[in-house]
Each structure stands twice: as structure tokens, then as C-alpha cells.
Coordinates of C-alpha atoms and ligand atoms in Angstrom, one line a residue:
M1 CA 93.7 85.0 132.7
T2 CA 91.6 87.3 130.4
K3 CA 90.7 86.2 127.1
A4 CA 90.4 88.4 123.9
L5 CA 86.6 88.1 123.5
D6 CA 85.6 87.7 127.2
D7 CA 83.3 90.6 127.0
I8 CA 81.5 89.3 123.9
K9 CA 78.2 87.5 124.2
I10 CA 77.1 85.4 121.1
I11 CA 73.8 83.9 120.3
D12 CA 74.8 80.7 118.5
F13 CA 71.8 79.9 116.4
T14 CA 73.8 77.5 114.3
H15 CA 73.7 73.8 113.4
V16 CA 75.6 71.2 111.5
Q17 CA 79.1 72.4 110.8
A18 CA 79.7 75.8 109.1
G19 CA 78.1 77.9 111.8
P20 CA 79.2 75.8 114.8
A21 CA 82.9 75.8 113.6
C22 CA 82.7 79.7 113.6
T23 CA 81.2 80.1 117.0
Q24 CA 83.4 77.4 118.6
M25 CA 86.5 79.2 117.5
L26 CA 85.1 82.5 119.1
A27 CA 84.2 80.6 122.2
W28 CA 87.9 79.3 122.5
F29 CA 88.9 82.9 122.3
G30 CA 86.7 83.8 125.3
A31 CA 83.3 84.8 124.0
D32 CA 80.2 83.6 125.9
V33 CA 78.6 81.5 123.2
I34 CA 75.0 80.4 123.9
K35 CA 74.0 77.7 121.6
V36 CA 70.2 77.9 121.0
E37 CA 68.7 74.6 120.2
R38 CA 65.3 73.1 119.7
P39 CA 64.0 71.4 122.9
G40 CA 64.1 67.7 122.7
S41 CA 66.3 67.2 119.7
G42 CA 68.8 70.0 119.5
D43 CA 71.4 70.3 116.7
V44 CA 71.0 67.4 114.3
T45 CA 74.6 66.5 114.7
R46 CA 74.0 65.4 118.3
S47 CA 72.4 62.2 117.0
Q48 CA 74.1 61.8 113.6
L49 CA 76.8 59.1 113.2
R50 CA 76.6 58.1 116.9
D51 CA 79.3 55.7 118.1
I52 CA 77.8 55.4 121.7
P53 CA 73.9 55.0 122.0
D54 CA 72.2 57.9 123.5
V55 CA 75.4 60.0 123.9
D56 CA 76.1 63.1 121.8
A57 CA 77.8 62.2 118.7
L58 CA 81.5 63.1 118.0
Y59 CA 80.2 65.2 115.1
F60 CA 78.6 67.5 117.6
T61 CA 81.3 67.3 120.4
Q62 CA 84.0 68.3 118.0
L63 CA 82.3 71.5 116.9
N64 CA 80.6 72.7 119.9
G65 CA 83.2 72.9 122.7
N66 CA 83.3 75.8 125.2
K67 CA 79.7 76.7 124.5
R68 CA 76.6 76.8 126.7
S69 CA 73.4 75.2 125.6
L70 CA 70.1 76.8 125.9
T71 CA 67.0 74.9 124.7
L72 CA 64.3 77.3 123.1
D73 CA 61.4 76.7 120.8
T74 CA 61.5 80.0 119.0
K75 CA 58.4 79.3 117.2
T76 CA 56.3 79.7 120.5
A77 CA 55.4 83.2 121.8
A78 CA 57.1 82.5 125.0
G79 CA 60.3 81.2 123.2
K80 CA 60.4 84.3 121.0
E81 CA 60.1 86.5 124.1
V82 CA 63.2 84.7 125.6
L83 CA 65.1 85.3 122.3
E84 CA 64.2 88.9 122.2
K85 CA 65.6 89.4 125.7
L86 CA 68.7 87.6 124.7
I87 CA 69.1 89.7 121.5
K88 CA 68.9 92.7 123.7
V89 CA 71.9 91.8 125.8
S90 CA 74.1 90.1 123.2
D91 CA 76.7 91.4 120.8
V92 CA 76.5 88.9 117.9
M93 CA 74.0 86.5 116.6
V94 CA 75.3 83.8 114.2
E95 CA 72.9 81.5 112.2
N96 CA 73.2 79.2 109.3
F97 CA 69.5 78.2 108.7
G98 CA 68.1 77.5 105.3
P99 CA 67.3 80.7 103.3
G100 CA 64.5 82.7 104.9
A101 CA 64.1 80.7 108.0
L102 CA 65.0 83.4 110.4
D103 CA 62.6 85.9 108.7
R104 CA 59.9 83.2 108.9
M105 CA 60.6 82.9 112.6
G106 CA 59.8 86.7 113.0
F107 CA 63.4 87.8 113.4
T108 CA 64.0 89.9 110.3
W109 CA 67.2 92.2 110.3
E110 CA 64.8 95.2 110.9
R111 CA 63.3 93.6 114.0
I112 CA 66.7 92.6 115.3
L113 CA 68.1 96.1 114.8
E114 CA 64.9 97.5 116.6
L115 CA 65.8 95.3 119.6
N116 CA 69.4 96.0 119.5
P117 CA 71.0 98.6 117.1
K118 CA 74.5 97.4 118.1
M119 CA 73.8 93.7 117.1
I120 CA 76.0 92.0 114.6
L121 CA 74.0 89.4 112.7
A122 CA 76.3 86.9 111.0
S123 CA 74.9 84.4 108.5
V124 CA 76.1 81.5 106.4
K125 CA 74.1 80.5 103.4
G126 CA 74.9 78.3 100.4
F127 CA 74.9 81.2 98.0
S128 CA 75.0 84.9 98.4
D129 CA 72.0 87.3 98.5
G130 CA 70.7 87.8 95.1
H131 CA 72.6 84.9 93.5
H132 CA 70.4 82.9 91.1
Y133 CA 70.7 79.9 93.4
E134 CA 70.0 82.0 96.6
D135 CA 67.0 79.8 97.5
L136 CA 69.0 76.5 97.6
K137 CA 69.9 74.7 100.8
V138 CA 73.5 73.5 100.7
Y139 CA 75.8 71.0 102.4
E140 CA 79.6 70.7 102.2
N141 CA 79.9 68.8 98.9
V142 CA 77.3 70.9 97.1
A143 CA 79.4 74.0 98.0
Q144 CA 82.6 72.3 96.8
C145 CA 81.0 71.6 93.4
A146 CA 79.4 75.1 93.2
G147 CA 82.6 76.8 94.1
G148 CA 84.9 75.3 91.4
A149 CA 86.9 73.1 93.8
A150 CA 85.5 69.7 92.6
S151 CA 86.0 70.3 88.9
T152 CA 89.7 70.9 89.6
T153 CA 90.3 68.1 92.1
G154 CA 91.0 64.5 91.2
F155 CA 92.6 62.8 88.3
W156 CA 92.0 63.7 84.7
D157 CA 90.6 60.2 83.8
G158 CA 88.2 60.3 86.7
P159 CA 85.1 62.3 87.7
P160 CA 85.1 65.6 89.5
T161 CA 86.1 64.8 93.1
V162 CA 85.4 66.5 96.5
S163 CA 88.0 67.0 99.1
A164 CA 88.0 65.6 102.6
A165 CA 88.8 69.0 104.0
A166 CA 85.7 70.9 104.8
L167 CA 86.1 73.6 102.3
G168 CA 82.4 74.4 102.3
D169 CA 81.7 74.0 106.0
S170 CA 84.4 74.9 108.4
N171 CA 86.2 77.0 105.9
T172 CA 83.1 79.3 105.5
G173 CA 82.8 79.3 109.3
M174 CA 86.4 80.6 109.6
H175 CA 85.6 83.3 106.9
L176 CA 82.5 84.3 108.9
A177 CA 84.6 84.5 112.1
I178 CA 86.9 87.0 110.4
G179 CA 83.8 88.9 109.3
I180 CA 82.4 89.0 112.8
L181 CA 85.6 90.2 114.4
T182 CA 85.9 92.9 111.7
A183 CA 82.4 94.1 112.4
L184 CA 83.1 94.2 116.1
R185 CA 86.1 96.4 115.5
Q186 CA 84.0 98.6 113.2
R187 CA 81.3 98.8 115.9
D188 CA 84.0 100.1 118.3
K189 CA 84.4 103.0 115.9
T190 CA 80.8 103.6 114.9
G191 CA 78.8 102.3 117.7
K192 CA 76.6 100.4 115.2
G193 CA 75.9 96.8 114.5
Q194 CA 75.6 95.4 110.9
K195 CA 74.9 92.3 108.9
V196 CA 77.8 90.1 108.0
A197 CA 77.3 87.3 105.4
C198 CA 79.5 84.7 104.0
S199 CA 78.2 82.2 101.4
M200 CA 79.7 78.7 101.2
Q201 CA 80.2 79.1 97.5
D202 CA 82.2 82.3 98.0
A203 CA 84.3 80.9 100.7
V204 CA 85.2 77.9 98.4
I205 CA 85.9 80.3 95.5
N206 CA 88.2 82.3 97.8
L207 CA 90.3 79.2 98.3
C208 CA 90.3 78.3 94.6
R209 CA 91.7 81.5 93.5
V210 CA 94.8 79.9 92.1
K211 CA 92.6 77.8 89.8
L212 CA 91.0 81.0 88.5
R213 CA 94.5 82.1 87.9
D214 CA 95.1 78.9 85.8
Q215 CA 91.8 79.5 83.8
L216 CA 93.1 83.0 82.8
R217 CA 96.5 81.5 81.8
L218 CA 94.8 78.7 80.0
D219 CA 92.7 81.2 78.1
R220 CA 95.8 83.2 77.0
L221 CA 98.3 80.3 76.4
G222 CA 96.2 77.2 75.7
Y223 CA 98.4 75.1 78.0
L224 CA 99.4 74.9 81.7
E225 CA 102.9 73.8 81.9
E226 CA 102.8 72.7 85.7
Y227 CA 100.0 70.1 84.9
P228 CA 100.7 66.5 84.1
Q229 CA 98.9 67.0 80.8
Y230 CA 101.9 69.1 79.7
P231 CA 103.6 68.7 77.3
H232 CA 102.4 65.2 76.1
G233 CA 98.7 65.4 76.8
T234 CA 95.9 67.7 75.6
F235 CA 94.1 70.7 77.1
T236 CA 90.5 71.8 76.5
D237 CA 89.4 75.2 77.3
V238 CA 88.8 74.6 81.1
V239 CA 91.3 74.0 83.9
P240 CA 91.7 70.2 84.0
R241 CA 92.1 68.0 87.1
G242 CA 95.7 67.7 87.8
G243 CA 96.0 64.7 90.1
N244 CA 98.5 65.4 92.7
A245 CA 100.5 68.0 90.8
G246 CA 102.2 70.8 92.6
G247 CA 99.8 73.4 91.4
G248 CA 102.3 76.3 92.0
G249 CA 105.6 77.0 90.5
Q250 CA 107.1 73.8 91.8
P251 CA 106.4 70.3 90.4
G252 CA 105.4 67.8 93.0
W253 CA 103.8 64.5 93.3
V254 CA 102.7 61.8 95.8
L255 CA 105.4 59.1 95.8
K256 CA 105.4 55.5 97.1
C257 CA 107.6 54.5 99.9
K258 CA 108.5 51.2 101.6
G259 CA 105.3 49.2 102.3
W260 CA 102.9 51.0 100.0
E261 CA 101.6 47.6 98.8
T262 CA 99.7 47.0 102.2
D263 CA 99.7 50.4 103.8
P264 CA 97.5 52.8 102.0
N265 CA 99.3 55.8 103.3
A266 CA 103.0 54.7 102.8
Y267 CA 103.6 57.8 100.6
I268 CA 105.3 61.1 100.8
Y269 CA 104.7 64.4 99.0
F270 CA 107.8 65.3 97.2
T271 CA 108.4 68.9 95.8
I272 CA 111.0 69.8 93.3
Q273 CA 111.7 73.3 94.3
G274 CA 113.8 74.9 91.6
H275 CA 116.7 76.0 93.9
A276 CA 116.7 72.6 95.6
W277 CA 117.5 70.7 92.4
G278 CA 121.2 70.3 93.5
P279 CA 120.4 68.9 97.0
I280 CA 117.8 66.7 95.4
C281 CA 120.3 65.2 93.0
D282 CA 122.7 64.6 95.9
A283 CA 119.9 63.2 98.1
I284 CA 118.7 60.6 95.6
G285 CA 122.2 59.6 94.4
K286 CA 122.1 61.2 91.0
P287 CA 124.7 64.0 91.2
E288 CA 125.3 63.7 87.5
W289 CA 121.9 65.3 86.9
K290 CA 123.1 68.5 88.4
T291 CA 125.2 69.3 85.3
D292 CA 123.2 67.4 82.7
P293 CA 121.5 69.8 80.3
L294 CA 118.5 67.5 80.2
Y295 CA 117.9 68.0 83.8
M296 CA 119.5 71.4 84.8
T297 CA 116.6 73.7 84.5
P298 CA 112.9 73.4 85.4
K299 CA 112.1 73.9 81.7
A300 CA 114.5 71.0 80.7
R301 CA 113.0 68.7 83.4
Q302 CA 109.3 69.3 82.7
P303 CA 109.1 67.0 79.6
H304 CA 110.3 64.1 81.6
I305 CA 109.1 64.9 85.1
T306 CA 107.2 61.6 85.3
E307 CA 110.5 59.8 84.8
I308 CA 112.2 61.9 87.3
F309 CA 109.5 61.1 89.9
A310 CA 109.8 57.4 89.0
T311 CA 113.5 57.6 89.7
I312 CA 112.9 59.1 93.1
E313 CA 110.4 56.5 93.8
D314 CA 112.9 53.8 93.1
W315 CA 115.2 55.5 95.6
L316 CA 112.3 55.5 98.1
K317 CA 111.5 51.8 97.8
D318 CA 113.6 50.7 100.8
K319 CA 112.7 53.6 103.0
T320 CA 109.6 54.2 105.1
K321 CA 107.9 57.5 104.6
F322 CA 109.3 58.7 107.9
E323 CA 112.9 57.5 107.2
A324 CA 112.7 59.3 103.7
V325 CA 111.6 62.6 105.2
D326 CA 114.3 62.4 107.8
I327 CA 116.9 62.1 105.0
L328 CA 115.3 64.7 102.8
R329 CA 114.9 67.3 105.5
K330 CA 118.8 67.4 105.8
F331 CA 118.9 68.5 102.2
D332 CA 116.2 71.3 102.7
I333 CA 113.7 69.6 100.4
P334 CA 110.1 70.5 100.9
C335 CA 108.3 67.2 101.6
A336 CA 106.1 65.4 104.3
P337 CA 104.8 62.0 105.1
V338 CA 101.2 61.3 104.0
H339 CA 99.7 61.1 107.4
S340 CA 96.6 58.9 108.2
M341 CA 94.1 60.3 110.7
K342 CA 95.4 57.7 113.3
E343 CA 98.9 59.1 112.9
I344 CA 97.4 62.6 113.4
A345 CA 95.6 61.5 116.5
N346 CA 98.7 60.0 118.1
D347 CA 101.3 62.6 117.0
P348 CA 103.2 63.8 120.1
S349 CA 104.0 67.2 118.6
L350 CA 100.4 67.9 117.9
R351 CA 99.5 66.8 121.4
A352 CA 102.2 69.1 122.7
S353 CA 101.0 72.1 120.7
G354 CA 97.4 71.7 121.6
T355 CA 96.3 71.1 118.0
I356 CA 95.1 67.7 119.1
V357 CA 93.6 67.8 122.7
E358 CA 91.7 65.4 125.0
V359 CA 88.7 66.7 126.8
D360 CA 86.4 65.2 129.3
H361 CA 82.7 65.0 128.4
K362 CA 80.0 64.4 131.1
A363 CA 78.3 61.5 129.2
R364 CA 81.0 60.4 126.9
G365 CA 84.1 60.5 129.0
K366 CA 87.4 61.5 127.4
Y367 CA 87.5 62.3 123.7
L368 CA 90.0 63.6 121.3
T369 CA 89.3 66.9 119.4
V370 CA 91.1 69.4 117.3
G371 CA 92.1 72.4 119.3
S372 CA 92.9 75.9 118.1
P373 CA 95.1 75.9 115.0
I374 CA 95.9 79.5 116.0
K375 CA 98.4 80.0 118.8
F376 CA 98.9 83.3 120.8
S377 CA 101.8 84.4 122.8
D378 CA 99.7 86.2 125.4
M379 CA 96.5 84.1 125.5
K380 CA 96.0 80.5 126.4
V381 CA 93.3 78.7 124.6
E382 CA 91.5 76.1 126.8
V383 CA 89.5 73.7 125.0
K384 CA 86.4 72.6 127.0
P385 CA 83.8 69.8 126.3
S386 CA 80.6 70.5 124.4
P387 CA 77.4 71.1 126.6
L388 CA 74.7 68.5 127.0
L389 CA 71.4 69.6 125.4
G390 CA 69.9 72.3 127.5
E391 CA 72.5 72.1 130.1
H392 CA 72.5 75.8 130.7
T393 CA 68.9 76.6 130.1
D394 CA 68.0 77.6 133.5
E395 CA 71.3 79.3 134.2
V396 CA 70.8 81.5 131.1
L397 CA 67.2 82.2 131.8
A398 CA 68.1 83.4 135.4
E399 CA 70.7 85.7 133.9
L400 CA 68.0 87.2 131.7
G401 CA 65.9 87.9 134.8
Y402 CA 63.5 84.9 134.9
N403 CA 62.8 83.8 138.5
S404 CA 62.3 80.2 139.4
D405 CA 58.4 80.4 138.9
N406 CA 58.8 81.9 135.4
I407 CA 61.4 79.3 134.4
A408 CA 59.0 76.5 135.6
T409 CA 56.3 78.1 133.5
L410 CA 58.5 78.2 130.4
H411 CA 59.3 74.5 131.0
A412 CA 55.6 73.7 131.4
L413 CA 54.8 75.5 128.1
K414 CA 57.6 73.4 126.5
A415 CA 59.0 76.7 125.3
V416 CA 62.5 75.7 126.6
Ligands
LIG501 N1 63.0 76.4 117.5 C1 62.0 76.4 116.6 N2 62.3 76.2 115.3 C2 63.6 76.1 115.0 C3 64.7 76.2 115.9 C4 64.2 76.4 117.2 N3 65.2 76.5 118.2 N4 65.8 76.0 115.3 C5 65.5 75.9 114.0 N5 64.2 75.9 113.8 C6 63.5 75.8 112.5 C7 63.7 76.9 111.5 O1 63.1 78.0 111.9 C8 63.3 76.2 110.2 O2 61.9 76.3 110.1 P1 61.1 76.7 108.7 O3 61.8 76.0 107.7 O4 59.7 76.1 109.1 O5 61.0 78.1 108.7 C9 63.7 74.8 110.5 O6 63.8 74.6 111.9 C10 64.9 74.2 109.8 O7 65.6 75.1 109.1 P2 66.7 74.6 108.0 O8 67.9 75.4 108.4 O9 66.2 75.0 106.6 O10 67.0 73.1 108.3 P3 67.1 71.9 107.2 O11 67.5 70.7 108.0 O12 66.0 71.8 106.3 O13 68.4 72.4 106.3 C11 70.7 72.9 105.9 C12 69.7 72.1 106.8 C13 72.0 72.9 106.5 C14 70.7 72.4 104.4 C15 70.2 74.5 105.9 O14 70.0 75.0 107.1 C16 71.1 75.4 105.0 O15 71.1 75.4 103.8 N6 71.7 76.2 105.7 C17 72.6 77.3 105.1 C18 73.9 76.7 104.6 C19 74.6 75.8 105.6 O16 75.0 76.3 106.7 N7 74.8 74.6 105.3 C20 75.3 73.6 106.2 C21 76.7 73.6 106.4 S1 77.3 72.5 107.5

């Protein structure tokens, strides 16, 4: 079966998470992604947080499926020559080195364009070009703090908190993938390549736009009625941390279920969507609240929302999170169990949909990974294992026109 991107060749000059997440997705969709790695060591995540000695860590395997690995020392003359050849025959080069690293290597945008005017050069950096922090190196949590996410996450009586979701890393990679596909589409029309950049700070800000909405509302009103601080607490002039509040137009909270005393995830998220108020009252055995003026409207409920959630929690105390959701779903109430990663790993629906998949790695054997979250009706995404370091070096060199003697010389020079 043909894949959408099977005529696209990508030089994957990425490491850690932000860049690899982007190129892995493009590889799932059919692109020939050649991961260029330093001989001997490769991507640092191959050896970070290893669970099996001398075997590529899960950090690496989870982010580099469906790729080929070419080892290349791009600081040697012979290595540079290989990269030049590769640039000439590729469509896209993706990199997420520290600021200026590609230029220092001799591959400025001008040089890349000279080699291939149709090249799309896609970069992740911590901050955008020209930003007063543009020289900084950045990792996930740094980006979450710089992008406004941390100041608005957590509880009001605790410090700024980072999310477990990779808002700075994988999220930026996904933004970059959209940029690359857009640049490819534009190249179809103009015949020209271009630079595509996405900073981690910008990608986080893009996901925090509702918090900017709240800042503007706070500036005008002095309060935010959907936050737990309203109406009994106080607001300053910045968007506060709202704990597990709904954040949109519907109040919501994480509520304890049966077993919460020993199971850290025996909770559900419960949303009081306005039009579901009647069904909620029926579901929790409080039909009288439907016509009680103290509870009938969202505005009337807001001052005692904590007490309402406490009542729902009392109803939940003899139900597991799964039993509770099974009851509430019949009433069309937006809710979900708080899933542990163990439950995610074993969820039959996620296995069936291909969101959680098992693949077979040459050294590690079978391992679980997250497959494509995007499903297509006319393209099957096959998730394949990550490559061993340099597994495809000779194969790629041969495709670039090197004969076996030349390849042996490159090995002897330690350029590959
Ligand atoms: N051959 C030879 N040299 C190579 C090479 C190869 N195949 N691949 C990388 N290098 C060199 C680079 O040229 C660079 O050399 P230089 O600094 O002497 O010019 C060096 O390796 C490492 O570069 P750098 O990316 O700065 O690595 P680092 O480990 O110091 O920093 C990050 C790591 C992630 C903090 C940094 O890359 C960064 O800020 N990236 C942008 C934002 C980002 O993506 N963050 C991570 C998100 S998961």
C-alpha cells in the first residue's frame, strides 16, 4: 500500500525528544527518514534511563521508530561530504541542535540552499530567532515555564508546576511537522524550499492561549468566575493556578472514588456541563436540586460548587472509577476515569485502535510504544522498531553512490 509521504526523503538531524517526535510521525506516514547520528554514541537518549544494559533505552525506541540510522561525524571533511550528498537528494532536513550548532558545522541556510534550492530546513529551538533568550539551550520543563504553562498549572497554595505531558518537546515536534507539510505543499506550487522554525516557547504558548484569554478577562473584570478562587478567595493581577478546575465554561473537578485511600488513581474527572444539570441531579440521587433556585443555574451553583462536588464525591464513595463512569455515561455526563499508565498500557481499546502497539526490536525484543494518534481511512500506519546505531550506514552510503572501497575508507577515517 502506498503511503502519503513515501516520495519524501528526510535527513533527521535531531536528538532527544522534540525533533525525533516530529520525524517519527513523518516516518509513520511513509517518509524515508534517515537519522544522522554521531559515530560511537548516537542520540543521547539511546543510553539515557536504560532498563537493560547495553540495549537502546526506551526513551530512544519510543521516539525513533520507522527510521534508518546513519552514523556520520559531520565535523570531519569526509563526513561533511557525505552530508552534502545527502542534502542534494533529500527533501527535508530537520534539526534541533543548540543555537548556532548547524552554522558552526558549516551548514548555514545559504550553504544548504546552494546545495539544494528545494530543501526544506526545519528547526526546533528553545526560543524564536531574535528573542532576547535566543541563545539559550532548552529542555521540556524550561519551555513549560517560559511558555506560561507552569505559572498556571498546579494548586494556588503550591509552586508553579510542570505537566507530565510533553508540551515543550513532543508538542513542538507536532507543530514542526505541520510546518514541514505546509512547506512541502508550498514547494509543490513554487518549486522552492524554505526554512521552517518552531520554538518550544511558542508551541507551549499556542497551547496556553486560553490562559491568555483569562489574563485579558482578569485585566477587565478583576476576577475569573470559573476558578476555585471565586467568589470566596482573592485574585491578584495575574492568572492564578486553578488546581483541577474546568478552565472552560463548565466547572469540573477530580473526585475521589472507592479505594482512593490506597489507589492513587481511584478518581474520576467530573464535569458539570450546564445542560446536563438535570441528568446529573438524577444520576446522583438529588432530583430536588433540579428545581431548587440555589442550584438551578450555573450562576446560582458557583458560590457552592465545592459543596456540590463534595456531595457527588459522597455518591461516588461506594463505586470504583469504572463503575461510576458506566453509570454517568448513561446520563450523557462528560467524565472519565483517571487512568494510570499501567491501565493505558493494558487498555484493549487502545491496543485495538493501534494507539498502543507492540513492536519487535532486534536487541530488546518486544516492547510497547505509542502508535499514531492520527487515524486515516485510506492509509494504514505500520509502527516499526527503532534502528540500531548505524544499522543502515552502509546501505545509505551505497544509495549515495559510494562503492565498497569508499565505504571502507569512510569507516577507516572514523567519519561514519
Ligand atoms: N557529528 C559531529 N558533531 C555533531 C553531530 C555529528 N553527527 N551531531 C551533533 N554534533 C555536535 C553539534 O555540532 C554541536 O557541536 P558544537 O556545539 O561544538 O557546535 C554538539 O554536537 C551538540 O550540540 P547541542 O545540540 O548544543 O547539544 P547539547 O547536548 O549541548 O544540548 C539541547 C542539548 C537539547 C539542550 C540543545 O540541543 C537545544 O537546546 N536544542 C534546541 C531545543 C531542543 O530541541 N531542546 C530539546 C528538546 S527535547
